[in-house]
XYZ file of C-alpha atoms in Angstrom:
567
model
C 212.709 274.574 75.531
C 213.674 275.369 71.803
C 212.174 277.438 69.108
C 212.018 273.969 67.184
C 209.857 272.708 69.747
C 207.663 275.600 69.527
C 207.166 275.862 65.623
C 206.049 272.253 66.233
C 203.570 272.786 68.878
C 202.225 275.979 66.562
C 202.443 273.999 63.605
C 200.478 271.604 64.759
C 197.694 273.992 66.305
C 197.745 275.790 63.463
C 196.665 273.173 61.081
C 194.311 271.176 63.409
C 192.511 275.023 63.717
C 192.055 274.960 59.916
C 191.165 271.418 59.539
C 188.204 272.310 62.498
C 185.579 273.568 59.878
C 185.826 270.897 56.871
C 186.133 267.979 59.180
C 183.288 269.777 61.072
C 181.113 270.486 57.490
C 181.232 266.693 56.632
C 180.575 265.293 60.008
C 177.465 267.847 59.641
C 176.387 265.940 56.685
C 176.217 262.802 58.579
C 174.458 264.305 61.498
C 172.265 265.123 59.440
C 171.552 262.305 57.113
C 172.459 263.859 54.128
C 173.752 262.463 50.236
C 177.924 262.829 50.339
C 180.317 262.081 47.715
C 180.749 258.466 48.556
C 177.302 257.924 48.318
C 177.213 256.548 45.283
C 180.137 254.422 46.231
C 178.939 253.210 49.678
C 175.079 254.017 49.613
C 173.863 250.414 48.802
C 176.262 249.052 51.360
C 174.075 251.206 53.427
C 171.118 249.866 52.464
C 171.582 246.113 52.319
C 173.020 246.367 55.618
C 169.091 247.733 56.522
C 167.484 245.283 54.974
C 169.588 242.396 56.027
C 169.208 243.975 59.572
C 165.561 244.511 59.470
C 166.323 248.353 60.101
C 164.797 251.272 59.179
C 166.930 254.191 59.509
C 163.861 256.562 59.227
C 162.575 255.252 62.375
C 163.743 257.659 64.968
C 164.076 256.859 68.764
C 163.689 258.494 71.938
C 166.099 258.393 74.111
C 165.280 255.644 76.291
C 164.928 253.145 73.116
C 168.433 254.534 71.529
C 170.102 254.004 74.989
C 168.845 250.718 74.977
C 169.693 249.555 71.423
C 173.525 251.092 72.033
C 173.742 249.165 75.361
C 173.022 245.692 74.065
C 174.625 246.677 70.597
C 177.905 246.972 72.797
C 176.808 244.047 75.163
C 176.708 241.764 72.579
C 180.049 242.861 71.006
C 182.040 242.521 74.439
C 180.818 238.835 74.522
C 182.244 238.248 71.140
C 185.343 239.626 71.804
C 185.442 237.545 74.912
C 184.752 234.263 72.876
C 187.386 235.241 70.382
C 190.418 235.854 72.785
C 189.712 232.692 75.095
C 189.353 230.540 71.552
C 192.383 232.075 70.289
C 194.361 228.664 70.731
C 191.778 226.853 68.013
C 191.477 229.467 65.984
C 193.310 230.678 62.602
C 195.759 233.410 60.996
C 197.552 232.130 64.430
C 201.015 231.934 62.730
C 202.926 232.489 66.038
C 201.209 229.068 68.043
C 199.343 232.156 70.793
C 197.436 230.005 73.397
C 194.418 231.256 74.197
C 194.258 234.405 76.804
C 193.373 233.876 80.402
C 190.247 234.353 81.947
C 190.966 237.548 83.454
C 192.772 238.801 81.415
C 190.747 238.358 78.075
C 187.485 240.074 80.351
C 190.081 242.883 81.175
C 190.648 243.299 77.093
C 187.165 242.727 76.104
C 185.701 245.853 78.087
C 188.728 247.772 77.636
C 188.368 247.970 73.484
C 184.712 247.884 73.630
C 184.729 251.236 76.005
C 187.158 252.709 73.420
C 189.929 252.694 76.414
C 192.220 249.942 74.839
C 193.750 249.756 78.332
C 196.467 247.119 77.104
C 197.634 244.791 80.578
C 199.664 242.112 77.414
C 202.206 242.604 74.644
C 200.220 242.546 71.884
C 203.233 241.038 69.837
C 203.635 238.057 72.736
C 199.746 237.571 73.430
C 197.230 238.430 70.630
C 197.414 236.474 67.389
C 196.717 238.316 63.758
C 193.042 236.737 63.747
C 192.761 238.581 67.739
C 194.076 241.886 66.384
C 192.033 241.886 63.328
C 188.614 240.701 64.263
C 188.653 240.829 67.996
C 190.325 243.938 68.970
C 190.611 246.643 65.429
C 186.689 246.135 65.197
C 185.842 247.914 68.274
C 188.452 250.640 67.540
C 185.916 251.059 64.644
C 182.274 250.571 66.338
C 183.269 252.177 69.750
C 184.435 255.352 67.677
C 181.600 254.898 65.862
C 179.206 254.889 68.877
C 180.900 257.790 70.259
C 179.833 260.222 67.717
C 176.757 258.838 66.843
C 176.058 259.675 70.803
C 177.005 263.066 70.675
C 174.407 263.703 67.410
C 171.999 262.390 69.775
C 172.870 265.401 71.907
C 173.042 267.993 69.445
C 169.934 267.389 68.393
C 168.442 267.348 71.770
C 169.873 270.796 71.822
C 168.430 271.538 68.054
C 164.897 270.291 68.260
C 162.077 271.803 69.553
C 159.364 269.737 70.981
C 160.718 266.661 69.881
C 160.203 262.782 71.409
C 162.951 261.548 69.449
C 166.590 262.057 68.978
C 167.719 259.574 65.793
C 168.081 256.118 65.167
C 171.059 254.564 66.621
C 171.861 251.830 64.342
C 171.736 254.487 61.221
C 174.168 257.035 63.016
C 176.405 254.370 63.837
C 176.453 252.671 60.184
C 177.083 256.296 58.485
C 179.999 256.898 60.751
C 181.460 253.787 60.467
C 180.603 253.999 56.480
C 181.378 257.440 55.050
C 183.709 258.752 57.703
C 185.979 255.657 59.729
C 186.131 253.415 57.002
C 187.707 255.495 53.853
C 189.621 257.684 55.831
C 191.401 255.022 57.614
C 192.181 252.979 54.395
C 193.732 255.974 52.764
C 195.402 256.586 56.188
C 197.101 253.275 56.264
C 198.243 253.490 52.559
C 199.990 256.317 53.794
C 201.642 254.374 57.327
C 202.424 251.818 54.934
C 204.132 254.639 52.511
C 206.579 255.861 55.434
C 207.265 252.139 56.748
C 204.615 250.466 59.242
C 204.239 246.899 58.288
C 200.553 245.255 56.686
C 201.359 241.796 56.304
C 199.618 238.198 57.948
C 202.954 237.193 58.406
C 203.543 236.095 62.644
C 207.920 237.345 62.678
C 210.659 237.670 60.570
C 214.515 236.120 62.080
C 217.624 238.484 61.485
C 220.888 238.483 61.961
C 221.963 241.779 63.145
C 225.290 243.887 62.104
C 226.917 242.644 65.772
C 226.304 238.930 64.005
C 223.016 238.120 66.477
C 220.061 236.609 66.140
C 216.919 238.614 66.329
C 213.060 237.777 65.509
C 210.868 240.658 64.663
C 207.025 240.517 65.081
C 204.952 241.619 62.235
C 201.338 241.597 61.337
C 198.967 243.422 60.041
C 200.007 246.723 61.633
C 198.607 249.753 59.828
C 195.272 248.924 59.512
C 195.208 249.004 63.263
C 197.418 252.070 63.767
C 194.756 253.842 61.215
C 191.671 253.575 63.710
C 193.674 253.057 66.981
C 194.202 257.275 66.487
C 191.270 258.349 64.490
C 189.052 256.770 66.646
C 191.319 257.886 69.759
C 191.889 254.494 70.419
C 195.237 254.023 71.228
C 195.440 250.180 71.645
C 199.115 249.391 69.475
C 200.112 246.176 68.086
C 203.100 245.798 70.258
C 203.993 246.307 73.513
C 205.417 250.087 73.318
C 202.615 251.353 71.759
C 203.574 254.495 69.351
C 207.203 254.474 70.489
C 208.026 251.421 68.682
C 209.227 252.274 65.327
C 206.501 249.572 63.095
C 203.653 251.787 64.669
C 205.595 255.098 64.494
C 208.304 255.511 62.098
C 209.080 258.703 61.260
C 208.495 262.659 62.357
C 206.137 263.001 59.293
C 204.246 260.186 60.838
C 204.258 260.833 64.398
C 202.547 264.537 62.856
C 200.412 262.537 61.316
C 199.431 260.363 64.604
C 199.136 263.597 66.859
C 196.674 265.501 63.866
C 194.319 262.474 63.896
C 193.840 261.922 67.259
C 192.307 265.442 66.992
C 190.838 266.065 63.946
C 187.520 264.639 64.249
C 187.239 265.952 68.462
C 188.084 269.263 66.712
C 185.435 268.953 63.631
C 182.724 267.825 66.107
C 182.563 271.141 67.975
C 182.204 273.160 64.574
C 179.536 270.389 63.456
C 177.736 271.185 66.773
C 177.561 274.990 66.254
C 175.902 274.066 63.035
C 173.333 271.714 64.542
C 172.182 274.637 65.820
C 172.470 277.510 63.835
C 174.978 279.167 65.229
C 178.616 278.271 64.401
C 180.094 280.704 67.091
C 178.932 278.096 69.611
C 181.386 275.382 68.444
C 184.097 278.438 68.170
C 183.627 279.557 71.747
C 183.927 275.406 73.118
C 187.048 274.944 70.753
C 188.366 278.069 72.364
C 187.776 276.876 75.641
C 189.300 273.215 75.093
C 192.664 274.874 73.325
C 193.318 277.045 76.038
C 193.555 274.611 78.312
C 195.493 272.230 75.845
C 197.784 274.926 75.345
C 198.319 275.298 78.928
C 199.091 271.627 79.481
C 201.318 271.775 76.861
C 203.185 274.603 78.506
C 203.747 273.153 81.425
C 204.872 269.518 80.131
C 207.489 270.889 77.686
C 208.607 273.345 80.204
C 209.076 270.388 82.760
C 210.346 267.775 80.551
C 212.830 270.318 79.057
C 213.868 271.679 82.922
C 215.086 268.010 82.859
C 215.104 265.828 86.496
C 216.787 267.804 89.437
C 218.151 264.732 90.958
C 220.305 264.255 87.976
C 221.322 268.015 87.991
C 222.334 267.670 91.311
C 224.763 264.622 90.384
C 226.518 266.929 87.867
C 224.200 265.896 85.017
C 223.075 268.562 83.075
C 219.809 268.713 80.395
C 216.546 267.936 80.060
C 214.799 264.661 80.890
C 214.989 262.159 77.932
C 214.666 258.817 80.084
C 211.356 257.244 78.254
C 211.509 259.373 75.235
C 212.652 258.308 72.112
C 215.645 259.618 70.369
C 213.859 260.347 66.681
C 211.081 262.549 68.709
C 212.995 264.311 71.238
C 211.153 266.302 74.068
C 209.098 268.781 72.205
C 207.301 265.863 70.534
C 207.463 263.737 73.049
C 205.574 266.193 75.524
C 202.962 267.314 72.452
C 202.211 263.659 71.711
C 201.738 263.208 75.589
C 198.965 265.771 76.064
C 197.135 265.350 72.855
C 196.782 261.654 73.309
C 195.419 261.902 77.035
C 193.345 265.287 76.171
C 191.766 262.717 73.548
C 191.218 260.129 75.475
C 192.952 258.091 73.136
C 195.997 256.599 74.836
C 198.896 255.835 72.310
C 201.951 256.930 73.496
C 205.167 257.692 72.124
C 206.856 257.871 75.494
C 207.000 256.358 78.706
C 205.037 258.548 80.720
C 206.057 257.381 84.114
C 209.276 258.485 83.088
C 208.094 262.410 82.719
C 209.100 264.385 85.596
C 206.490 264.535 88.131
C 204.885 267.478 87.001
C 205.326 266.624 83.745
C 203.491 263.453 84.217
C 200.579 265.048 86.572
C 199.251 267.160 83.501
C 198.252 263.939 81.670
C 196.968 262.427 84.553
C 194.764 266.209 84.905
C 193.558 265.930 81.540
C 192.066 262.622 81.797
C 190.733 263.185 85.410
C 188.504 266.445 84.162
C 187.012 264.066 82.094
C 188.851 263.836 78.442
C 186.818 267.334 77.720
C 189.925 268.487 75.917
C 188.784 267.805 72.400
C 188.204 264.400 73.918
C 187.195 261.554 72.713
C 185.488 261.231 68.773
C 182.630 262.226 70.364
C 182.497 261.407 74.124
C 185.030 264.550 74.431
C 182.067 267.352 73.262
C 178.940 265.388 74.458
C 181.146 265.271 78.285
C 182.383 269.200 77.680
C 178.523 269.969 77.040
C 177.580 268.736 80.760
C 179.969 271.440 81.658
C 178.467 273.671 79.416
C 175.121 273.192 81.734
C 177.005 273.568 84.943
C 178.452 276.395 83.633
C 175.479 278.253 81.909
C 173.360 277.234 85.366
C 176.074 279.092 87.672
C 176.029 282.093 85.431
C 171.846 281.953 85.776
C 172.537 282.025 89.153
C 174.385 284.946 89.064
C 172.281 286.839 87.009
C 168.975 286.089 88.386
C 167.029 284.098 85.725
C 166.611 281.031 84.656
C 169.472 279.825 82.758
C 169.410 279.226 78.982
C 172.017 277.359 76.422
C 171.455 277.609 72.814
C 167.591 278.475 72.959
C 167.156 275.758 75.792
C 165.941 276.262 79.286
C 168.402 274.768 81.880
C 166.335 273.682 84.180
C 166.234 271.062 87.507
C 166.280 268.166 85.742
C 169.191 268.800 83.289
C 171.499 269.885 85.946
C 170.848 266.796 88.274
C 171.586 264.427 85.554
C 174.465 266.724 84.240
C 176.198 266.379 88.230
C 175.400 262.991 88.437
C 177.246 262.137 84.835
C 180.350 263.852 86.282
C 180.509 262.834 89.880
C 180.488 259.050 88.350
C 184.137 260.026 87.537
C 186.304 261.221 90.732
C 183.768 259.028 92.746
C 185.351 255.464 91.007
C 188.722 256.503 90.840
C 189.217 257.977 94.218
C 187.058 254.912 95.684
C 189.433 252.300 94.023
C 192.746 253.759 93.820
C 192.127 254.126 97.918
C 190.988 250.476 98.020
C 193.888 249.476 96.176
C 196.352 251.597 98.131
C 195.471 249.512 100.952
C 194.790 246.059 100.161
C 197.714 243.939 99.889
C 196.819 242.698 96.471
C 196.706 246.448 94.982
C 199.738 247.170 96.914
C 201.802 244.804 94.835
C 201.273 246.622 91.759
C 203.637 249.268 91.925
C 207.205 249.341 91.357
C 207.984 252.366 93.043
C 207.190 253.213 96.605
C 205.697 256.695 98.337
C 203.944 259.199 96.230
C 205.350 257.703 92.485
C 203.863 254.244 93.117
C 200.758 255.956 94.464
C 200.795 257.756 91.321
C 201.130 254.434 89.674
C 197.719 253.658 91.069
C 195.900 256.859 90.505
C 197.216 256.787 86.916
C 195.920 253.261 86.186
C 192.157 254.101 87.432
C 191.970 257.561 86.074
C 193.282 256.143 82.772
C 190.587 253.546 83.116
C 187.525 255.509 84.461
C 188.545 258.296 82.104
C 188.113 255.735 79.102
C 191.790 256.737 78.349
C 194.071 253.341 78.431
C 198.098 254.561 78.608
C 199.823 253.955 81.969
C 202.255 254.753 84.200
C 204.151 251.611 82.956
C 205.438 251.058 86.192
C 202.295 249.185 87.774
C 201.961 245.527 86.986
C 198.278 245.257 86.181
C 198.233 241.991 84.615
C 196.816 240.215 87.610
C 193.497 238.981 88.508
C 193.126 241.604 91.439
C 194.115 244.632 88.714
C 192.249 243.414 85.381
C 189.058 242.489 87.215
C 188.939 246.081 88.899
C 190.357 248.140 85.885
C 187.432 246.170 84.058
C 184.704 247.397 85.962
C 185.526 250.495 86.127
C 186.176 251.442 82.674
C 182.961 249.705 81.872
C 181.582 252.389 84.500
C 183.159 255.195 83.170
C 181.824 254.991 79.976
C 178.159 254.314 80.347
C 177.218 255.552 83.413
C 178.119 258.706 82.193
C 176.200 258.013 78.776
C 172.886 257.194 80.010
C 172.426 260.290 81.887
C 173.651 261.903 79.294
C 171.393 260.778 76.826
C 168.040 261.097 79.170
C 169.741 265.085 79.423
C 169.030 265.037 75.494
C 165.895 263.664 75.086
C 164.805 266.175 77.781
C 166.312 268.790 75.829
C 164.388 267.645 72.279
C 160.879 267.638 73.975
C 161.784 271.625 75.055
C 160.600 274.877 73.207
C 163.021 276.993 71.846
C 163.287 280.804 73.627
C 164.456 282.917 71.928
C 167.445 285.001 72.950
C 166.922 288.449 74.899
C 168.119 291.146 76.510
C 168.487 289.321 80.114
C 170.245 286.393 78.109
C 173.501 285.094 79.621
C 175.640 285.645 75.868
C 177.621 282.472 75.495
C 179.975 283.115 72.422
C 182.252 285.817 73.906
C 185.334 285.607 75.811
C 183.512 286.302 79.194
C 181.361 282.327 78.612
C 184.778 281.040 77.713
C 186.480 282.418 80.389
C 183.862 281.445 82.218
C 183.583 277.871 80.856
C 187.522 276.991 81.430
C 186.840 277.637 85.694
C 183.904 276.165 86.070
C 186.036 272.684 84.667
C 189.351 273.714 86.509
C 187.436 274.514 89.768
C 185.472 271.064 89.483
C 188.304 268.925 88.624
C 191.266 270.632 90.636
C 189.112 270.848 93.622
C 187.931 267.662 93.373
C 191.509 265.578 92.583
C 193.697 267.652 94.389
C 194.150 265.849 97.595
C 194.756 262.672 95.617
C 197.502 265.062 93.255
C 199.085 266.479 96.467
C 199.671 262.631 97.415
C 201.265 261.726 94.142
C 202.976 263.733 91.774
C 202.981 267.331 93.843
C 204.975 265.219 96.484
C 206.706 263.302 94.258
C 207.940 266.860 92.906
C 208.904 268.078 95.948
C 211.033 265.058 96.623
C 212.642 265.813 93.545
C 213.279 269.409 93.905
C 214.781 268.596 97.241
C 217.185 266.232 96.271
C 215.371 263.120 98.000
C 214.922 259.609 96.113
C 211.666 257.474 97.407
């Protein structure tokens, strides 16, 4: 490790912390409906989309009718995103000749963008055309980001309410996200990609000759429009193959900065715009306290292991730390930074091979995304999951105390803490279930490239990544088969909305709830003790839970390592 490295990893910190409470401010305005600058700009956008929709955003819902409208909303959009990559043969802005994508594989894609996992089994440069990109795959980067944080305002206001049947109107959260926040941010955004060198053009390649006097073609397209909302919306779905490691998506240190910031500005803004829901901003504080801790920790650990370099290799006389994977411009501090933030996010990019990482290296992003991308999380899915840990936690301290528990003037009671297990049981429950199916059917089994515990890794990677809504890979398991792409595609379809529905029915149970008022016998949850408090209640669950299936993967894979033996 290097003080470079660690100016980085404070730099960064340091400005995502001040970005938290103006990020958090405007999202605020949007929860709440209110006028904004670009009002005046955007506003009748907003409205003829209502009246061409037959909508009217002053109708609010309750939470049955809002899960309903998001479900078919995102129903509807997975079918068109089918139709587009199977038709991608007939269709234009095709420069390159693409056939159409297979069957299995274009179902794989289509639940994989519209669950905001962008779990990528292609090349995008070999497979997807310009028109696929554009209109099949960059508009769910924007509406599943969207419906992400119009979800969690559905739970703060189940949380702010009091004696409420409704919690908003779907289609009007959704349309002022995408509007006043996704939109303008992400065209100024790729001004600036385009500014330090990622290419915007319809254009399918480019032949070279390079320096050595050989041929090359270079794939182009239109690149930083997706790059944009592939991190803001924690995405992570690139235009070619390597993702954020390829120097069109990810050209310089200024922009990789720039990637790593945006995955977690808006994560970051929404737990400052939930302490203001309601009315007390040191709620948002104490959650962002709790997720940076353990960020902070992962980050430890990854640099420290990446930097101790592969004992195997010291062994053989070679000395340093581990750069196979990692590209040269980023070196390991950024390399292991961009690794935690993107899996803490739920967003996926990468700008290293992360089956490459040492073992322990690798196991802390496979531990962020298997508590449940609470670590900022996803825009949106990353507070409205660390909330249901909020209740588990806030009902263990009620326990402990004596009284009925209470969470921002709201009675925990029986039903919220069913439906709060139930959302996060969905999540160890698929991925242990199918990465021990596919450990033992022949047709999982040829998936790996590496045998004992790294190509059970392999596995356990690929289903957390896909249950966990999170999309990068151990790049080691060849998923692009009908076995793997049917499977992956259930389950990230799972691990999205079976969690939300729950989730949702926890809100509108919340809403229809009196206030109390806070008293002496009240369980404070602003101080250190509710953060410290908060951070085991979500180690316990997940390292209890996951670490049989950890001890079979990277912990042994470690201890091969460390002892000098090669599986």
């Amino acid at each position: 490790m290097t003080i470079q490295g660690w100016i980085l990893i404070l730099a960064f910190t340091g400005i995502l912390l001040a970005l938290a409470k103006p990020v958090g401010l405007w999202l605020f305005a949007l929860y709440e409906g209110r006028r904004t600058p670009l009002h005046a700009v955007l506003g009748p956008v907003e409205r003829g989309f209502y009246t061409l929709a037959g909508i009217n955003p002053n109708e609010e819902q309750n939470w049955r009718r809002y899960a309903v409208h998001m479900l078919l909303f995102n129903a509807v959009l997975l079918l068109f995103t089918y139709a587009v990559l199977r038709l991608q043969g007939v269709l234009p802005f095709n420069p390159q000749g693409l056939p159409g994508v297979g069957d299995h594989l274009a179902f794989n894609t289509a639940v994989s963008f519209n669950t905001n996992t962008n779990w990528q089994s292609y090349g995008g440069e070999s497979t997807m055309s310009n028109l696929s990109q554009m209109l099949g795959l960059t508009i769910h980067n924007f509406l599943s980001a969207a419906t992400g944080i119009a979800l969690a305002f559905a739970l703060f206001r189940g949380f702010a309410r009091r004696e409420a049947k409704a919690i908003g109107n779907f289609w009007a959260d959704v349309t002022r996200v995408t509007l006043y926040l996704l939109l303008p941010v992400c065209i100024g955004y790729a001004l600036f990609l385009i500014a330090n060198g990622v290419p915007q053009t319809l254009a399918g390649s480019v032949d070279l000759t390079t320096l050595e006097g050989v041929k090359q073609t270079l794939a182009l397209g239109p690149v930083a429009s997706q790059e944009a909302i592939k991190l803001l919306g924690t995405n992570g779905g690139g235009f070619f193959n390597a993702n954020s490691a390829h120097p069109f998506e990810n050209p310089t240190g200024l922009a990789n900065l720039a990637q790593m910031l945006s995955i977690f500005v808006i994560g970051t803004g929404l737990t400052y715009c939930f302490g203001k829901a309601v009315g007390d901003t040191r709620q948002g504080w104490a959650i962002l306290s709790a997720m940076m801790i353990l960020f902070l920790a992962g980050v430890t650990i990854t640099y420290w292991q990446e930097a101790a370099g592969n004992p195997i290799l010291h062994n053989l006389g070679v000395a340093g730390g581990n750069m196979e994977g990692k590209e040269v411009r980023f070196g390991i501090a950024a390399s292991a930074l961009f690794s935690v933030v993107t899996t803490a996010a739920s967003c996926g990019a990468v700008n290293a091979m992360h089956d490459s990482f040492t073992a322990l290296g690798g196991m802390i992003p496979l531990f962020n995304m298997q508590l449940g991308e609470i670590v900022i999380g996803g825009v949106g899915a990353g507070i409205y999951g660390f909330l249901l840990f909020a209740i588990l936690a806030v009902f263990v301290a009620g326990l402990m105390v004596g009284r009925t528990p209470e969470y921002v003037g709201k009675k925990i009671e029986a039903r919220e803490v069913k439906l709060a297990v139930l959302s996060i049981a969905i999540l160890p429950l698929i991925i242990l279930g199918f990465t021990a199916l596919s450990s033992v059917l022949g047709a999982g089994l040829a998936g790996p490239l590496n045998k004992g515990p790294h190509g059970f890794s392999e596995i356990l990677y690929a289903f957390t990544s896909g249950v966990a809504n999170n999309g990068s890979a151990f790049a080691g398991l060849t998923a692009n088969t009908p076995y793997y792409n049917a499977l992956l595609g259930i389950a990230m379809w799972l691990g999205r909305f079976f969690i939300i529905v729950p989730m949702l029915a926890i809100a509108g149970s919340l809403a229809a709830k009196k206030h109390v008022p806070e008293s002496a016998g009240s369980f404070p949850t602003t101080g250190g003790l509710w953060v410290g408090l908060l951070v085991g209640i979500i180690l316990i669950l997940g390292g209890l839970t996951f670490l049989p299936s950890l001890a079979l993967g990277p912990i042994a894979d470690h201890l091969a390592m460390t002892s000098g033996q090669l599986f």
